[in-house]
mmCIF file of C-alpha atoms in Angstrom:
data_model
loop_
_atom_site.group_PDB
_atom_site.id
_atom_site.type_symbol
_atom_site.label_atom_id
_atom_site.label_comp_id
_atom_site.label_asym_id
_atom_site.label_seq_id
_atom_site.Cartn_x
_atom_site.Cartn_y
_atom_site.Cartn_z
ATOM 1 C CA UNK A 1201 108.610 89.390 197.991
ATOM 2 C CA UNK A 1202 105.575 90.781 199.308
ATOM 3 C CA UNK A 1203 103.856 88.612 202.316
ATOM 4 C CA UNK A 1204 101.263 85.927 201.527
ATOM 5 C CA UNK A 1205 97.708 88.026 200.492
ATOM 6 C CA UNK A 1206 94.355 86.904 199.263
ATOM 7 C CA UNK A 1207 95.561 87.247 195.683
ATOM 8 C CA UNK A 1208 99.042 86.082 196.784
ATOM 9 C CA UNK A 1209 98.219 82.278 195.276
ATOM 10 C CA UNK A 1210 97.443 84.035 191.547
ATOM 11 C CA UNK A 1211 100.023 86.691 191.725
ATOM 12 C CA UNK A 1212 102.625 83.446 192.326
ATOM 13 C CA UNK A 1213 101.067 81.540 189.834
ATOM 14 C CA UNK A 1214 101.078 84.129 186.935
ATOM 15 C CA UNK A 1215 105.414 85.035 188.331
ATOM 16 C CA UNK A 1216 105.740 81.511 187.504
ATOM 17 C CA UNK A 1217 104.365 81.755 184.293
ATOM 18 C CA UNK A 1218 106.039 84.938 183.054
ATOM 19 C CA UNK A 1219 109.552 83.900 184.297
ATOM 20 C CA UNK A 1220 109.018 80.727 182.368
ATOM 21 C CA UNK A 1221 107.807 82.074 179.326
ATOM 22 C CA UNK A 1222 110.428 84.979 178.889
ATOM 23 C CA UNK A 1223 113.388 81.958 179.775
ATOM 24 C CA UNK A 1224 111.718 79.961 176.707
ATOM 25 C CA UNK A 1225 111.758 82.671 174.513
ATOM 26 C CA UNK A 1226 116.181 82.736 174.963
ATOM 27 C CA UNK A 1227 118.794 80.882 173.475
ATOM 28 C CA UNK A 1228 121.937 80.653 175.485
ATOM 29 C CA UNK A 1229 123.573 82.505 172.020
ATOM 30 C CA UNK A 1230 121.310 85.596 172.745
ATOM 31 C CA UNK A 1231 122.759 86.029 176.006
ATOM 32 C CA UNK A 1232 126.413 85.076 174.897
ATOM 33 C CA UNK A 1233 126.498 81.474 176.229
ATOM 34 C CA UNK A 1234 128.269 78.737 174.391
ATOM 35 C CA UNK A 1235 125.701 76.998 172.167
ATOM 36 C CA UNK A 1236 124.185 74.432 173.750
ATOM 37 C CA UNK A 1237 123.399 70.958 172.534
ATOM 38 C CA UNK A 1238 120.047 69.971 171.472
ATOM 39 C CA UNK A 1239 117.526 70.404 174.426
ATOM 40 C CA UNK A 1240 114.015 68.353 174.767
ATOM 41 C CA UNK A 1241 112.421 72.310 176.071
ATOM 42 C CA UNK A 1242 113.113 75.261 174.425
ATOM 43 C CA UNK A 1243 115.317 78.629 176.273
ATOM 44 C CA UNK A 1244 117.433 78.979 178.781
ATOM 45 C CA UNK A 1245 117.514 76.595 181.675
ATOM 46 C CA UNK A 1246 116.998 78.207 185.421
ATOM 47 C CA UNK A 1247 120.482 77.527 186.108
ATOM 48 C CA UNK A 1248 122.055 79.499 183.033
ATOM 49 C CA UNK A 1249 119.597 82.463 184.496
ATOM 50 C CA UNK A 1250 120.897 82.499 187.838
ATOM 51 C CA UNK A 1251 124.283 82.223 186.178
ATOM 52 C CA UNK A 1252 123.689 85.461 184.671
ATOM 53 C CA UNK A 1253 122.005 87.128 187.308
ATOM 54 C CA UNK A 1254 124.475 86.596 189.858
ATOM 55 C CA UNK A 1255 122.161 84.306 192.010
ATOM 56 C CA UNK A 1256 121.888 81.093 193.359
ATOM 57 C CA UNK A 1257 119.812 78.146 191.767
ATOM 58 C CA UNK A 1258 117.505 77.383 194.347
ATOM 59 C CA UNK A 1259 117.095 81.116 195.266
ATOM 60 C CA UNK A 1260 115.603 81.447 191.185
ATOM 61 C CA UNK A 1261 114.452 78.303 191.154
ATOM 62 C CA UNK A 1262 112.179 79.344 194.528
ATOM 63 C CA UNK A 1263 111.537 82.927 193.223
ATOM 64 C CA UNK A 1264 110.115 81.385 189.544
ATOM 65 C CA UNK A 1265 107.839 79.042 192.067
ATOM 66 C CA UNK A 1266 106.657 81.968 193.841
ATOM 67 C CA UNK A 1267 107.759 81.140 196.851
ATOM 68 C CA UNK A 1268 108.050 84.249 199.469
ATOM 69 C CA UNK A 1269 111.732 84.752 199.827
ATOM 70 C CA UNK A 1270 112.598 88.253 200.470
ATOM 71 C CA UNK A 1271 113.689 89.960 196.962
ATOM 72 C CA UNK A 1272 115.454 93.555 196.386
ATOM 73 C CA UNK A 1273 115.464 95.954 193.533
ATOM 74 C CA UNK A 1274 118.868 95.473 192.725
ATOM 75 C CA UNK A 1275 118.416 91.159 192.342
ATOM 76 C CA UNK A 1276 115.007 91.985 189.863
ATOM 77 C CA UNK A 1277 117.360 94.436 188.192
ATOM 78 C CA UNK A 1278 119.854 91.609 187.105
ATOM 79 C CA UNK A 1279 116.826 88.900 186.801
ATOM 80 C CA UNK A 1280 115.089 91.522 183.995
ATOM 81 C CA UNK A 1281 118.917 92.069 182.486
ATOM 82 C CA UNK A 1282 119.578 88.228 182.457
ATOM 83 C CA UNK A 1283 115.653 87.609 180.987
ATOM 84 C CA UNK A 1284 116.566 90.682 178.034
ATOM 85 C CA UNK A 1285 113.372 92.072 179.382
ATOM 86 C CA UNK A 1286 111.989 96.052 178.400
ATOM 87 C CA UNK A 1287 110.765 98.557 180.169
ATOM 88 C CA UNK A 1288 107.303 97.232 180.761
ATOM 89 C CA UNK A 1289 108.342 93.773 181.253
ATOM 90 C CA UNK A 1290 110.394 94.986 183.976
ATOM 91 C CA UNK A 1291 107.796 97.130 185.469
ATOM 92 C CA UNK A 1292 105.739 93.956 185.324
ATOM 93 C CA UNK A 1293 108.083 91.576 187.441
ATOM 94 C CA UNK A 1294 108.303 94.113 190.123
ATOM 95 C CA UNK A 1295 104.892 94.296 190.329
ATOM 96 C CA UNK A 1296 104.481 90.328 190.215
ATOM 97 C CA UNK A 1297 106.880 90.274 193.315
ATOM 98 C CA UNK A 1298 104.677 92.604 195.199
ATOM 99 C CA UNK A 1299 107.560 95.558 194.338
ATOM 100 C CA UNK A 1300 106.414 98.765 193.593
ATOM 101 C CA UNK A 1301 108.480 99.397 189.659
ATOM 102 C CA UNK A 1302 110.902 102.522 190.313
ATOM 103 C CA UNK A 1303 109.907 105.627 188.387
ATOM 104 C CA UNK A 1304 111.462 106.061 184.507
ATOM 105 C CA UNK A 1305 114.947 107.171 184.734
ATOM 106 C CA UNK A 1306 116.645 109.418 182.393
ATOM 107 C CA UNK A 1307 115.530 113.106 180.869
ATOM 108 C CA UNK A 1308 112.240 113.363 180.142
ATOM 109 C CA UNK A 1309 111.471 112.984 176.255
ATOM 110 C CA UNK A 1310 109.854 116.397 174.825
ATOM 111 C CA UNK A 1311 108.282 115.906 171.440
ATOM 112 C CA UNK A 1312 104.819 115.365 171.334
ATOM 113 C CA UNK A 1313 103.523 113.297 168.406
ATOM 114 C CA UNK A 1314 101.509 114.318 165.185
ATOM 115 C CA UNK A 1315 98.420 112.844 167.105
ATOM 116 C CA UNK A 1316 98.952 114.318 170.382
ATOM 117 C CA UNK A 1317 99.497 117.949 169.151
ATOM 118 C CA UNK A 1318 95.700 117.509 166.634
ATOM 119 C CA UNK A 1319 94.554 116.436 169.782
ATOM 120 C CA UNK A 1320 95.364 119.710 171.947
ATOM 121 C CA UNK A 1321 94.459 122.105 168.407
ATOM 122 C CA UNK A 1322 91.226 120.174 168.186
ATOM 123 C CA UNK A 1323 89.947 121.130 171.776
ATOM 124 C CA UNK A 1324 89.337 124.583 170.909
ATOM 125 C CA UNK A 1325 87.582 126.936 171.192
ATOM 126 C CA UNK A 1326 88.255 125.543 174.862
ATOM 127 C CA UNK A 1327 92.133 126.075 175.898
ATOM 128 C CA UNK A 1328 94.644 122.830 176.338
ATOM 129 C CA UNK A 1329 97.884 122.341 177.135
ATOM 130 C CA UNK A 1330 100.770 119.504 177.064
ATOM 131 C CA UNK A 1331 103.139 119.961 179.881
ATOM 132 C CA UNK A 1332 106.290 117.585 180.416
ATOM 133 C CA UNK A 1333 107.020 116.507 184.090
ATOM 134 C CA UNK A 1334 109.005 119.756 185.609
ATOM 135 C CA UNK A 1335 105.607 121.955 183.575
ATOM 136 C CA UNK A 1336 107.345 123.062 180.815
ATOM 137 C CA UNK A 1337 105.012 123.548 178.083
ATOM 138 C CA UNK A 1338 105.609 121.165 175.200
ATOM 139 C CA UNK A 1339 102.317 122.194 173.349
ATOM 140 C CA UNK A 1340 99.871 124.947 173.875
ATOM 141 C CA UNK A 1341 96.888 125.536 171.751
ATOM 142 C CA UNK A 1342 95.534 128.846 170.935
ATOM 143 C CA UNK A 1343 92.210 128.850 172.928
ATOM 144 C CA UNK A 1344 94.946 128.604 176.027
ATOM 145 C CA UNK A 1345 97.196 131.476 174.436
ATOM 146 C CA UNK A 1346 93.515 133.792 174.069
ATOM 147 C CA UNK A 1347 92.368 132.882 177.290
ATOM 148 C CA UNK A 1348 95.266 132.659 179.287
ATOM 149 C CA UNK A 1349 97.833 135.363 177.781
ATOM 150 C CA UNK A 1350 100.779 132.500 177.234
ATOM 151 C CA UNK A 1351 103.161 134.155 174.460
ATOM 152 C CA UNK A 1352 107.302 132.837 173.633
ATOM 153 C CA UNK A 1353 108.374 134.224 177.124
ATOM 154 C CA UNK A 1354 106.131 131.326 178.875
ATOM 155 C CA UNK A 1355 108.502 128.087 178.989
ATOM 156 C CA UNK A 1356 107.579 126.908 182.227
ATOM 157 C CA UNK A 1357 103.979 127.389 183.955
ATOM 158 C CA UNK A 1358 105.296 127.527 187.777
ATOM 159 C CA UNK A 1359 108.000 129.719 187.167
ATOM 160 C CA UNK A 1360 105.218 132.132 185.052
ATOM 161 C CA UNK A 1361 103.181 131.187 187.866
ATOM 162 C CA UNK A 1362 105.300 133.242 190.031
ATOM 163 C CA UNK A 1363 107.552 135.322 188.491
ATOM 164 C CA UNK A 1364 105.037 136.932 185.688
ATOM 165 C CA UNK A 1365 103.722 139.740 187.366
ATOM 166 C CA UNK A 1366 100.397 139.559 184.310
ATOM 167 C CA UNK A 1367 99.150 136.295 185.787
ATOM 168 C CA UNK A 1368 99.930 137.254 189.701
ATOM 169 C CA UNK A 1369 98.080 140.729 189.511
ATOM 170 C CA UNK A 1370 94.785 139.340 187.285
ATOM 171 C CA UNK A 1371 94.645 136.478 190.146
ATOM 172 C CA UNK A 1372 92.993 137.324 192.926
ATOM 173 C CA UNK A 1373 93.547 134.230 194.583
ATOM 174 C CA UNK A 1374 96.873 134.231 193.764
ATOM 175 C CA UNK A 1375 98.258 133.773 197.340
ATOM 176 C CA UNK A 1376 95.342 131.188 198.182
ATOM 177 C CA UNK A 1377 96.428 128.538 195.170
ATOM 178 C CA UNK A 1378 100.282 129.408 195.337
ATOM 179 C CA UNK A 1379 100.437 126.433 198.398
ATOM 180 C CA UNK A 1380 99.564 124.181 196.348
ATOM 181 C CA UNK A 1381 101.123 124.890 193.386
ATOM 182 C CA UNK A 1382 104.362 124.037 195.151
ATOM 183 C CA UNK A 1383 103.310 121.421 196.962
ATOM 184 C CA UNK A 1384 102.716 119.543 193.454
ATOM 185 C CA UNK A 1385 105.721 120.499 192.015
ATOM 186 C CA UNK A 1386 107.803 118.918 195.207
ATOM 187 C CA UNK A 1387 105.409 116.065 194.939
ATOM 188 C CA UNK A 1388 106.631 115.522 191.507
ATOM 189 C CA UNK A 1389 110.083 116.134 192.234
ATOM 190 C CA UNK A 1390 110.411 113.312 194.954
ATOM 191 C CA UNK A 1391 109.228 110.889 192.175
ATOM 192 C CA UNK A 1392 112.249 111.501 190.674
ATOM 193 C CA UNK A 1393 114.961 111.393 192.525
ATOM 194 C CA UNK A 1394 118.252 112.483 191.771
ATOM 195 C CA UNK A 1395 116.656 113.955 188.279
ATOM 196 C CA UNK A 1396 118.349 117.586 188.089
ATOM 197 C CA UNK A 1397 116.032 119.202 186.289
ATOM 198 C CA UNK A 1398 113.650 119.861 189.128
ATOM 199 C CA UNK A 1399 116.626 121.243 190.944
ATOM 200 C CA UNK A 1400 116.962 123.949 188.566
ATOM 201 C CA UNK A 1401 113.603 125.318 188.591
ATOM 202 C CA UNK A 1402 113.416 125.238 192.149
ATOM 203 C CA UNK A 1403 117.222 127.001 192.511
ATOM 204 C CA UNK A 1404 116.128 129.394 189.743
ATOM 205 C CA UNK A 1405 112.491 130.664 191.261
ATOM 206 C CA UNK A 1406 114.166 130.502 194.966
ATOM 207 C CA UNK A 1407 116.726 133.410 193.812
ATOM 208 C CA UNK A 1408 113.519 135.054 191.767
ATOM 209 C CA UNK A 1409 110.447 134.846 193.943
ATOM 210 C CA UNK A 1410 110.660 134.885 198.171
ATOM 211 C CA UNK A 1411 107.240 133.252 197.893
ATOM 212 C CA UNK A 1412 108.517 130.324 196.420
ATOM 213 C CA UNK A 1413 111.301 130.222 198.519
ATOM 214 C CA UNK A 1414 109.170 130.762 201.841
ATOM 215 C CA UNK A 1415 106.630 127.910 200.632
ATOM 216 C CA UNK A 1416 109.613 125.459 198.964
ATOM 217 C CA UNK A 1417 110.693 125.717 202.771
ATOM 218 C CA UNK A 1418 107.854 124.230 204.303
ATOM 219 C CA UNK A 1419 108.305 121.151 202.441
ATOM 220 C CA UNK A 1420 104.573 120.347 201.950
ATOM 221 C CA UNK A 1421 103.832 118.066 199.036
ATOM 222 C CA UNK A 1422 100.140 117.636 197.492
ATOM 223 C CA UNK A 1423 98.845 115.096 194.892
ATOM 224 C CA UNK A 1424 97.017 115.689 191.481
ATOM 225 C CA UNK A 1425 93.569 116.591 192.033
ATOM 226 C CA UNK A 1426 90.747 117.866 189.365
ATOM 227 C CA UNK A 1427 90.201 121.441 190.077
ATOM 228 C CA UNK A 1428 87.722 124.643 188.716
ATOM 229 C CA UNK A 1429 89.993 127.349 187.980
ATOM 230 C CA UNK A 1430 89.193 131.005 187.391
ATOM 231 C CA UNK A 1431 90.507 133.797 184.968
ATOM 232 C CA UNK A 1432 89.513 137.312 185.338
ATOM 233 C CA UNK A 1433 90.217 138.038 181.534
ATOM 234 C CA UNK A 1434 90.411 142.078 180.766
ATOM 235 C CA UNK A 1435 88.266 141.579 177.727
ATOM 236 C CA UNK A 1436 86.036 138.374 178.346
ATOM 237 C CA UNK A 1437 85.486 139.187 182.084
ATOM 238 C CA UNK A 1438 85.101 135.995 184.677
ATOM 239 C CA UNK A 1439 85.782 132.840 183.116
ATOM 240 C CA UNK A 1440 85.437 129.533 185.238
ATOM 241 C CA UNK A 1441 86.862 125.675 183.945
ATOM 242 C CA UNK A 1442 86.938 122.563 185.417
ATOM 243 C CA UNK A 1443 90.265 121.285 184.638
ATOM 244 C CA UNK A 1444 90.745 117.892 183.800
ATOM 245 C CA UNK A 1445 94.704 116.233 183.830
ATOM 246 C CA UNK A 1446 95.205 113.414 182.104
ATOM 247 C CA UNK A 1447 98.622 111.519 181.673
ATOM 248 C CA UNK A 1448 100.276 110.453 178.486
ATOM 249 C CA UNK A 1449 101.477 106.664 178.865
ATOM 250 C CA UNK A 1450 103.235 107.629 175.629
ATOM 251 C CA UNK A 1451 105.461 110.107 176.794
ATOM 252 C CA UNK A 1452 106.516 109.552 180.519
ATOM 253 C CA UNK A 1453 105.741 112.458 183.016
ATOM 254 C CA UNK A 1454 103.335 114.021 180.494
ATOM 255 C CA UNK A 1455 100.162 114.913 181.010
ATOM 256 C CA UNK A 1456 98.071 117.094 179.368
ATOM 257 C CA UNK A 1457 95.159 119.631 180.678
ATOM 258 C CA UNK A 1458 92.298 119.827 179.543
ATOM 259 C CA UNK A 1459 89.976 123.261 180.614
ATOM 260 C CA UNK A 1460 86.041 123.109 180.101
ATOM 261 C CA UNK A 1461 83.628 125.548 180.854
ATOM 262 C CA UNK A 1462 81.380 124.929 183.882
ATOM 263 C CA UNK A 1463 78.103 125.065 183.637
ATOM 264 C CA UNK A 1464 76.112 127.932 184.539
ATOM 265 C CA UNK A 1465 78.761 130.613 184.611
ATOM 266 C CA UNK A 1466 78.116 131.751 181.099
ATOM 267 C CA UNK A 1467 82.233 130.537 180.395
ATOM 268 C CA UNK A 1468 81.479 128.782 177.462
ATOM 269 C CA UNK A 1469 79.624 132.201 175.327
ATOM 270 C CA UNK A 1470 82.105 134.489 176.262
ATOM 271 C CA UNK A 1471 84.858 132.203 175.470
ATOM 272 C CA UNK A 1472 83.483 131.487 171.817
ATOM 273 C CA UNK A 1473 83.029 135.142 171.587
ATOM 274 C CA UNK A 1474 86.950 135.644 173.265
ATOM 275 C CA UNK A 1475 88.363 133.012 170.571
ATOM 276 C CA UNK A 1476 86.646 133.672 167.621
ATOM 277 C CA UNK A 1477 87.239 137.802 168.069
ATOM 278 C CA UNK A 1478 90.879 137.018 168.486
ATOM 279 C CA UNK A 1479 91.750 134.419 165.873
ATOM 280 C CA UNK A 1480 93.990 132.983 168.460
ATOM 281 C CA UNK A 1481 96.141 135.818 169.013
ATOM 282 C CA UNK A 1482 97.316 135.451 172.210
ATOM 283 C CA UNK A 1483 95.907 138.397 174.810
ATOM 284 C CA UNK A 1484 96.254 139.255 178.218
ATOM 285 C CA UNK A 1485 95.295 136.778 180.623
ATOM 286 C CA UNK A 1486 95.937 134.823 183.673
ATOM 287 C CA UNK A 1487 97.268 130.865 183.983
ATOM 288 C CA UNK A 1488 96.713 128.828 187.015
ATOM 289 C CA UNK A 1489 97.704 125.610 184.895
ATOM 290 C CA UNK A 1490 100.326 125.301 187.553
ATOM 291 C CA UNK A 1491 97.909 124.200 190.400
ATOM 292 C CA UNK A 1492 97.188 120.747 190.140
#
């Protein structure tokens, strides 16, 4: 447990009270304990918990008074499988121990819902997307596909980044944003560790592009930041967004971007004249959705 802070006296109090509460909620039947007889309190006792955890009494008993003992992943692990506790229960009892949670585990769902997909459709005439957490596109409305050229060849916006020669040659900055584009993507790889689809991208677009390769080498890494991104579109001419990236608590390692036209660059006439001549048909274009 985290060392005593100025919020250290609440964060104990409210452990206390969220241990206690999730014990209450048990019977020793749900956890496959011989009934018990008839108690004065409801739940589990702390003694039946540590049983099932693997721990000591007084060690629980100390950590459910918010005492600072020193406590590991792998003990809250096997204090949220004794308690029967989900996913954001979990998350919240590391966080109540001054833990930071571990990132989600497992593949990374890709269906977007009903809502989620109106949502992208209904930003037009300005372009959205939904990527998934290694930027494969998981929904792409057809502002994007006008504006930005994406057709069924597009499944992943860094390995388009690099490997489509369309985007590369419309982009004159190309080599100026391409940095940072893998810095991001090795940013979001180390918060998944051990998760192999990252791997393959990066094996993939290391055999297919020595750009990547050179800059995968450097091992730079670069946060999520809001950025204004330019297309050079053959038939609009200069288009300029600020893109917005939001997250989707929803679907882990989601996050959908939003483009809208900056002010005072004209963007937002030619792009109603780009979307509505089109009928969103996808055209020639050029994506920098990849540098976050």
């Amino acid at each position: 447990m985290a060392s005593d802070t100025p919020s250290a006296p609440g964060r104990r109090e409210r452990l206390r009270d969220f241990l206690r509460t999730r014990r209450a909620r048990l019977t020793p039947e749900d956890v496959g304990l011989p009934p018990a007889p008839r108690r004065r309190t409801p739940g589990l006792r702390r003694e039946e918990v540590a049983l099932l955890a693997g721990v000591g009494v007084s060690w629980y008993t100390w950590l459910e008074q918010g005492r600072p003992i020193n406590v590991s992943a792998e003990v809250l692990d096997a204090i949220g499988r004794a308690l029967r506790l989900d996913g954001p229960e979990r998350e919240h009892l590391y966080l109540l121990t001054g833990l930071n949670p571990p990132p989600p585990t497992g593949p990374s769902p890709s269906a977007a819902t009903p809502e989620l997909r109106r949502l992208i459709d209904a930003w037009a005439p300005r372009p959205a997307v939904l990527l998934d957490r290694y930027g494969n596109f998981v929904a792409v409305n057809d502002a994007a596909r006008a504006v930005f050229g994406y057709d069924d060849t597009d499944r992943n916006c860094l390995v388009s980044f690099f490997t489509n020669s369309r985007y590369r040659n419309l982009h004159t900055h190309w080599a100026a944003v391409a940095p940072g584009v893998v810095a991001a993507f090795r940013a979001a790889a180390a918060r998944h560790p051990g998760d192999p689809g990252f791997d393959r991208i990066a094996d993939e677009l290391r055999g297919a592009a020595p750009e990547f390769a050179e800059l995968w080498g450097r091992h730079d890494v670069a946060g999520v930041v809001q950025t204004v991104k330019a297309v050079r579109h053959p038939e609009a001419g200069d288009l300029v967004f600020d893109t917005t990236t939001l997250s989707v608590p929803d679907l882990p390692g989601h996050h959908v971007e939003l483009q809208n036209p900056r002010p005072g660059t004209g963007t937002a006439a030619r792009l109603e004249r780009l979307v509505g001549s089109q009928g969103g048909v996808a055209g020639p274009g050029l994506s920098e959705h990849c540098s976050r």
